[in-house]
Coordinates of C-alpha atoms and ligand atoms in Angstrom, one line a residue:
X8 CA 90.8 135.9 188.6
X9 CA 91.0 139.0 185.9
X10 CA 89.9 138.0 183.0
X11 CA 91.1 138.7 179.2
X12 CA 87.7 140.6 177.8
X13 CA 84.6 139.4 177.0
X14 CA 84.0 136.8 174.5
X15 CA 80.3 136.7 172.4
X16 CA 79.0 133.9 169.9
X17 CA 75.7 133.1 168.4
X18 CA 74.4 130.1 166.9
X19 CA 71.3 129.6 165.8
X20 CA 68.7 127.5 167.6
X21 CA 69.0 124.4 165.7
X22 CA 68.1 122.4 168.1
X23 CA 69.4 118.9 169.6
X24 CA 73.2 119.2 169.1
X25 CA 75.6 117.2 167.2
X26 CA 79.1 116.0 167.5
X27 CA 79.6 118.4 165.0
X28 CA 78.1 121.6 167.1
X29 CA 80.8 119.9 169.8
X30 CA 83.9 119.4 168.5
X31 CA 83.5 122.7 166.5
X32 CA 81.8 125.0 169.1
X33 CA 80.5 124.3 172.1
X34 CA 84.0 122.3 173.1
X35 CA 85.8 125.3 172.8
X36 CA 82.8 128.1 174.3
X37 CA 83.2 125.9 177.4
X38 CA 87.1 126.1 177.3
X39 CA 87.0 130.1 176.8
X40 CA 84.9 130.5 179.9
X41 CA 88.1 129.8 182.0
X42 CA 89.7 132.8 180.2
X43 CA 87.1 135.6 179.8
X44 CA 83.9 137.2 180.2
X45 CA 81.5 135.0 178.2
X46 CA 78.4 135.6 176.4
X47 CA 76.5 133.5 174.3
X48 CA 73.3 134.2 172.5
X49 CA 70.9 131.5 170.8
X50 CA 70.3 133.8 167.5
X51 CA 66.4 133.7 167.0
X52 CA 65.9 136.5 164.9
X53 CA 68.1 135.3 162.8
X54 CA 66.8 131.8 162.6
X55 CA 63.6 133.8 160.8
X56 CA 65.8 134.4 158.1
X57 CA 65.1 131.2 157.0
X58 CA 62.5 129.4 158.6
X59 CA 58.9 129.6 157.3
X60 CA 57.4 128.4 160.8
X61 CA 58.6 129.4 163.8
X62 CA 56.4 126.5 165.5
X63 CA 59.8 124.4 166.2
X64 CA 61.8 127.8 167.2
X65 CA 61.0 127.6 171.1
X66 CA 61.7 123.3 171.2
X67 CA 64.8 124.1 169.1
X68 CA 65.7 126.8 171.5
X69 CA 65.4 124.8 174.8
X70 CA 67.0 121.7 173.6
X71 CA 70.2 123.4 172.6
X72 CA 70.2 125.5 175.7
X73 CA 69.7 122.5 177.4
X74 CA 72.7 121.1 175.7
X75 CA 75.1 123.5 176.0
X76 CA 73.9 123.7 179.4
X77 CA 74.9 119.7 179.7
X78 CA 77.9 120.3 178.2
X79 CA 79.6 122.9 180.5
X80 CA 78.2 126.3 180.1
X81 CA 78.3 127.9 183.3
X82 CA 75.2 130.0 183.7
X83 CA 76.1 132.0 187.5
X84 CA 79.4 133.3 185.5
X85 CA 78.9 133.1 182.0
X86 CA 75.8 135.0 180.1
X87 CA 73.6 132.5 177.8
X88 CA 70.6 134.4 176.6
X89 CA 67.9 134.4 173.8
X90 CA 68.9 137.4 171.2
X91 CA 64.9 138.7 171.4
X92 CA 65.0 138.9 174.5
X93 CA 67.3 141.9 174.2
X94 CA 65.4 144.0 171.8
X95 CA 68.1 146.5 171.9
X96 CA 69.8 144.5 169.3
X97 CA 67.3 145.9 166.9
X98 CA 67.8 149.2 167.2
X99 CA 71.5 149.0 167.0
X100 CA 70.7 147.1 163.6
X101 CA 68.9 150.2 162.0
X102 CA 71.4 152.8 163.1
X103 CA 74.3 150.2 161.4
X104 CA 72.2 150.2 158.5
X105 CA 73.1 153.4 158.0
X106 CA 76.7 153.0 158.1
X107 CA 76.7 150.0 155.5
X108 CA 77.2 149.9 151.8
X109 CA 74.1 147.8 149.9
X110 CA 76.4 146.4 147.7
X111 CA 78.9 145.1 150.0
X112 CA 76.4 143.1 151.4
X113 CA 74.8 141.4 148.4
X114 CA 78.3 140.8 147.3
X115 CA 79.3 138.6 150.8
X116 CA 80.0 134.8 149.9
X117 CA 77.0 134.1 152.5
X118 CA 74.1 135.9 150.8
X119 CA 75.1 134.2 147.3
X120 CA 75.0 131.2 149.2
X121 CA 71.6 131.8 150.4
X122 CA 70.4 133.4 147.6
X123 CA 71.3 130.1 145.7
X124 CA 69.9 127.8 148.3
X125 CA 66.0 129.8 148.7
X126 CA 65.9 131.7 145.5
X127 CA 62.0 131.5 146.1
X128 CA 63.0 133.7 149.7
X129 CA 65.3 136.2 149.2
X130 CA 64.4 138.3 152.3
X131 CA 65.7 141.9 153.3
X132 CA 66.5 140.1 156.3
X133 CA 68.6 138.1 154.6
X134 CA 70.6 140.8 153.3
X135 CA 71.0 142.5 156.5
X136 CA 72.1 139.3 158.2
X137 CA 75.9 140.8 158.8
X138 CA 74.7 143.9 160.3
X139 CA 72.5 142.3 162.9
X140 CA 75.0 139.8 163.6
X141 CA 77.4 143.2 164.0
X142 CA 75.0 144.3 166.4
X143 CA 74.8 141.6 168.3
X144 CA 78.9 141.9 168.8
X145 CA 79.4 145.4 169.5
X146 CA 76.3 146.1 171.8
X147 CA 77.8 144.0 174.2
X148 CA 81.6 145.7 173.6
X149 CA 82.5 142.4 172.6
X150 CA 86.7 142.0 172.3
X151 CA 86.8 138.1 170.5
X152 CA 84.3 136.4 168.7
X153 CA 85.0 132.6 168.2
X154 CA 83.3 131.4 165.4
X155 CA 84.1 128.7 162.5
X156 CA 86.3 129.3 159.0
X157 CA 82.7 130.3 156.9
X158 CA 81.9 133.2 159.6
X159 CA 85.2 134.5 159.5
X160 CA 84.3 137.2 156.8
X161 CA 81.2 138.3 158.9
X162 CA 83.7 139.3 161.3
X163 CA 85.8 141.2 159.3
X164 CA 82.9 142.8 158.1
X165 CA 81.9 143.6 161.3
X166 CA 84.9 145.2 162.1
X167 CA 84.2 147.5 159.0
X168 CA 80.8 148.6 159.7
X169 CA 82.1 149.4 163.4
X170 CA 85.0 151.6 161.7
X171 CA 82.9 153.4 159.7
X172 CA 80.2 154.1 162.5
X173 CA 83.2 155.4 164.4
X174 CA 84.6 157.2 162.1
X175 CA 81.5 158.9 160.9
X176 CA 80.2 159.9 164.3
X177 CA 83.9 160.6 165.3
X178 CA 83.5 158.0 168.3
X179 CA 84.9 155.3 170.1
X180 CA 82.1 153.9 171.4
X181 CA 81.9 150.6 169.1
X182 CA 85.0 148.4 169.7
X183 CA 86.4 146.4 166.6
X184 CA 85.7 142.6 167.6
X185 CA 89.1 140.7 167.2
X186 CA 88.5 136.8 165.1
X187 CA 89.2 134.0 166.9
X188 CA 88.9 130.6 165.0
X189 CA 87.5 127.5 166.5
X190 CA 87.3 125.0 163.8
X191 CA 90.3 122.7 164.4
X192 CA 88.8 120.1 162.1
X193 CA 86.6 119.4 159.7
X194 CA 83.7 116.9 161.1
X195 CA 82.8 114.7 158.7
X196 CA 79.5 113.2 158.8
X197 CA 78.5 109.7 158.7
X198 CA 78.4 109.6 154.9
X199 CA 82.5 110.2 155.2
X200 CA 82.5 112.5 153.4
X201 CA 80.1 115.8 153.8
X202 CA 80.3 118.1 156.7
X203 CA 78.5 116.5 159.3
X204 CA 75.0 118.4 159.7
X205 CA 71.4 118.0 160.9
X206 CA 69.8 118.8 157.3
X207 CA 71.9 116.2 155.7
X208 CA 70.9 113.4 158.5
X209 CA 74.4 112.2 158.6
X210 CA 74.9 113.3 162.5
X211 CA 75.2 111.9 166.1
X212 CA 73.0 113.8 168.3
X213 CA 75.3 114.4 171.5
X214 CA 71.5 113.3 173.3
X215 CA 71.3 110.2 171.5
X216 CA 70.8 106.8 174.0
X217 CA 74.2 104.3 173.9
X218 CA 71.6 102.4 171.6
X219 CA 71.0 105.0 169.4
X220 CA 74.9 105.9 169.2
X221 CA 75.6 102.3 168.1
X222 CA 73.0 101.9 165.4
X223 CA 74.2 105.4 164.2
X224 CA 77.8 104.6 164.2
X225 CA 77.1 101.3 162.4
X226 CA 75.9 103.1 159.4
X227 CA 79.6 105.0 159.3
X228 CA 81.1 104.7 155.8
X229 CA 85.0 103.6 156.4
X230 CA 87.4 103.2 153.5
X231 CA 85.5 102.6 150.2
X232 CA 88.0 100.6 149.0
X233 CA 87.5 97.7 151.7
X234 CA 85.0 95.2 150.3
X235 CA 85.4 92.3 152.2
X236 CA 86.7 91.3 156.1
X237 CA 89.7 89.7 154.7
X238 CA 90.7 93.3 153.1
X239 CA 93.8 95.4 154.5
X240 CA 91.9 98.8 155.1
X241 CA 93.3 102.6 155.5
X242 CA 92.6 104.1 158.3
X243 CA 94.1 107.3 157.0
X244 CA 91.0 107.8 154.9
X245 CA 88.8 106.4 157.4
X246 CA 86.2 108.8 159.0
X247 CA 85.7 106.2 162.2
X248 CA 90.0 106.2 162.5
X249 CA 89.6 110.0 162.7
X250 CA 86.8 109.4 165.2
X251 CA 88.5 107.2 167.7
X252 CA 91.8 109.2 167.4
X253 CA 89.3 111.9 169.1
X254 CA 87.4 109.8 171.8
X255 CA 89.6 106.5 172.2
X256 CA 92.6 106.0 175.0
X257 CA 95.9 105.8 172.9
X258 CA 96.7 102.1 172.7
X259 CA 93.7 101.4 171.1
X260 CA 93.8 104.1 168.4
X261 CA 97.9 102.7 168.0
X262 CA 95.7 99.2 167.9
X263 CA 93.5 100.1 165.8
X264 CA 95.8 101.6 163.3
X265 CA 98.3 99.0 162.9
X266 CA 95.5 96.2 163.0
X267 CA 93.6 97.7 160.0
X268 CA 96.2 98.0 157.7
X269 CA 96.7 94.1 157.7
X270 CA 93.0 92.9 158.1
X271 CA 93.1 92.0 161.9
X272 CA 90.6 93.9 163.2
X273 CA 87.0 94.1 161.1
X274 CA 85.1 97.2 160.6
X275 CA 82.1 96.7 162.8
X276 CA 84.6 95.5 165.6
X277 CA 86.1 98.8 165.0
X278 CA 82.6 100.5 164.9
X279 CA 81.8 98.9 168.3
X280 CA 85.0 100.1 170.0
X281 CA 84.8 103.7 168.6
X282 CA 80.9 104.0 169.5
X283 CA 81.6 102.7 173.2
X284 CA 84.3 105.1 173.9
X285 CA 82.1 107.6 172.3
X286 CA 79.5 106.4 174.7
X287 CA 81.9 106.4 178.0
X288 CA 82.8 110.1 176.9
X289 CA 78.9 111.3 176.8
X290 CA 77.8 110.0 180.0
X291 CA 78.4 112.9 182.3
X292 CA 76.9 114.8 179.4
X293 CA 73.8 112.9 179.1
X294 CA 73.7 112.3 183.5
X295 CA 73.5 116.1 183.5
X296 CA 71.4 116.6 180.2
X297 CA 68.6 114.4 181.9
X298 CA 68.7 115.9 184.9
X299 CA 68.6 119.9 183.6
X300 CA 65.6 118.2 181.6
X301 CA 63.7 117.2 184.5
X302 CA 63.2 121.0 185.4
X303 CA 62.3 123.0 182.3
X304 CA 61.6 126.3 184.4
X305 CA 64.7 125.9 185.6
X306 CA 66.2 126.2 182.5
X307 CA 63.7 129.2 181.4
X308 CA 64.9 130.7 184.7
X309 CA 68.4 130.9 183.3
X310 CA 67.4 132.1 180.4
X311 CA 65.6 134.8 181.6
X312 CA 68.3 135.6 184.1
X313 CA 70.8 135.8 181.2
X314 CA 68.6 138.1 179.2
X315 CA 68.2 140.3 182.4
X316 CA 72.1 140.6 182.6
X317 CA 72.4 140.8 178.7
X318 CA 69.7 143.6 178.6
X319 CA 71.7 145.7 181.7
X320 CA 74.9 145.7 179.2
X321 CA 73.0 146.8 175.9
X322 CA 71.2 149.3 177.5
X323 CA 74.4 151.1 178.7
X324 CA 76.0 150.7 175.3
X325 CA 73.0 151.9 173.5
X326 CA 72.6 155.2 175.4
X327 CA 76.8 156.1 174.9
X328 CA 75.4 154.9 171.1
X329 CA 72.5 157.5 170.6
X330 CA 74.6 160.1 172.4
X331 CA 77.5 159.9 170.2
X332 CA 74.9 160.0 167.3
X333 CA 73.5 163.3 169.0
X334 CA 70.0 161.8 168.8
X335 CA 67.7 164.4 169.7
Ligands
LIG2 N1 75.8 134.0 161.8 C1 76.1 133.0 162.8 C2 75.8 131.6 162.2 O1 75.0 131.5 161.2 C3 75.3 133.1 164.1 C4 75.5 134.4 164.7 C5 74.7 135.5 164.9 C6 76.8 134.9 165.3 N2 75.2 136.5 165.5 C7 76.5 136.2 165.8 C8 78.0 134.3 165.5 C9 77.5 136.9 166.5 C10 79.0 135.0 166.1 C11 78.7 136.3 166.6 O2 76.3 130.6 162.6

């Protein structure tokens, strides 16, 4: 089947995945692979941006391999790779140093961010972060990049530094990556109320046992305003309501809705339901994660072998690259 163009994303090796990672990225690089030419890159380099060990990066790296793995990536058509494995990524980097305005970047949303969050670590890296994440789109002549609402401006900036390499090499080498959003929703964490991440410990790891899922689920805040059993409770503000209308069958969500609002159904009955559906959903997930874990070189293998094909693309864009530059 033709496909529409290639696709690339990176994420950053974080490690065992969340619901969040899911339901905002890895749901929808597993749907895109029916559609085009997909690569996706577990962004190491730019993990030492903000890590002060890199003792955790190669764990971190195989366990979210592992779970995208689990989860649907199809390594024989799609490319997954490690970004230092290709260290052509690098060299594109420098030359769209060149090409990029200081103050543009220091004035991105992101750096501020950063800047605010590690004041004692305000690395040149850091400042550079767009332009590597740049080169990691255009070396592979990447058409879309999917990526959530706070990477969008990356992108566009991306597209800038590729007009103005372009433009100044009078070239057409670097293609402008088109934006393509993924974040349907905002996952909430178990607090109900932040962004549902690994540094605030308010997540479900997607590798978590039934038991583990249960206990986690338990701690879910549900409407504040629900003090006692005998309480109606509002589901519409309810982070577990917005949870089963996700991973439950139909009737029960219409069950669950109507049942809330006058006091029949309890919140830990509620709980239960939504984290054995959740459950029920994971199982194929966790069959396959267990069984991908049972063969680590396996998984090095396809790593390796995605590098390999990642490493045959960036080559050929990088010599078109030097010669529009007229390198000497
Ligand atoms: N900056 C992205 C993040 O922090 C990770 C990333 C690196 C990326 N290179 C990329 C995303 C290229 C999309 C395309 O999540």
């Amino acid at each position: 089947m033709a496909k529409k163009g290639r696709v690339f994303s990176g994420a950053r090796p974080t490690g065992r995945q969340h619901l969040g990672n899911y339901l905002g990225a890895i749901k929808n690089y597993v749907a895109m692979q029916n559609d085009y030419e997909c690569v996706y890159c577990i962004v190491d380099v730019h993990a030492l941006t903000t890590v002060e060990t890199t003792q955790e990066l190669k764990q971190n790296t195989f366990e979210m391999a592992l779970d995208w793995l689990a989860a649907g990536i199809r390594p024989e058509e799609s490319i997954l790779f490690v970004q230092s494995h290709v260290p052509e990524v690098m060299e594109l980097h420098t030359y769209l140093s060149m090409v990029t305005q200081f103050g543009k970047l220091t004035d991105l949303p992101t750096f501020k961010e950063k800047v605010r969050q590690q004041p004692e670590n305000i690395n040149y890296g850091l400042v550079g972060y767009p332009v590597l994440m740049t080169a990691d789109i255009v070396l592979y002549k990447t058409d879309v990049v999917p990526v959530g609402i706070d990477q969008a401006p990356h992108i566009e900036f991306a597209r800038e530094i590729v007009r103005s390499f372009n433009y100044r090499y009078k070239t057409k080498v670097l293609i402008e990556p088109q934006v393509k959003h993924t974040e349907v929703l905002k996952v909430v964490g178990l607090d109900g109320k932040d962004k549902m991440g690994k540094s605030l410990n308010n997540h479900i790891e997607l590798a978590s046992t039934p038991e583990e899922t249960v206990k986690r689920v338990k701690e879910m805040v549900t409407d504040p305003a629900r003090l006692r059993r005998t309480d109606p409770g509002n589901p519409d503000i309810c982070n577990v309501f917005t949870m089963h209308k996700l991973f439950s069958p139909q009737e029960e969500v219409d069950m669950v809705n109507t049942e809330c609002r006058k006091a029949g159904i309890g919140c830990v009955d509620c709980k239960l339901r939504f984290a054995n559906n959740l459950n029920k959903h994971l199982e194929p997930f966790r069959a396959k994660r267990a069984e991908l874990a049972s063969n680590p070189n396996n998984i090095q293998d396809i790593l390796n072998d995605g590098a390999k094909r990642a490493r045959a693309i960036a080559q050929q864009t990088m010599v078109e690259v030097r010669e529009a530059m007229q390198l000497p």
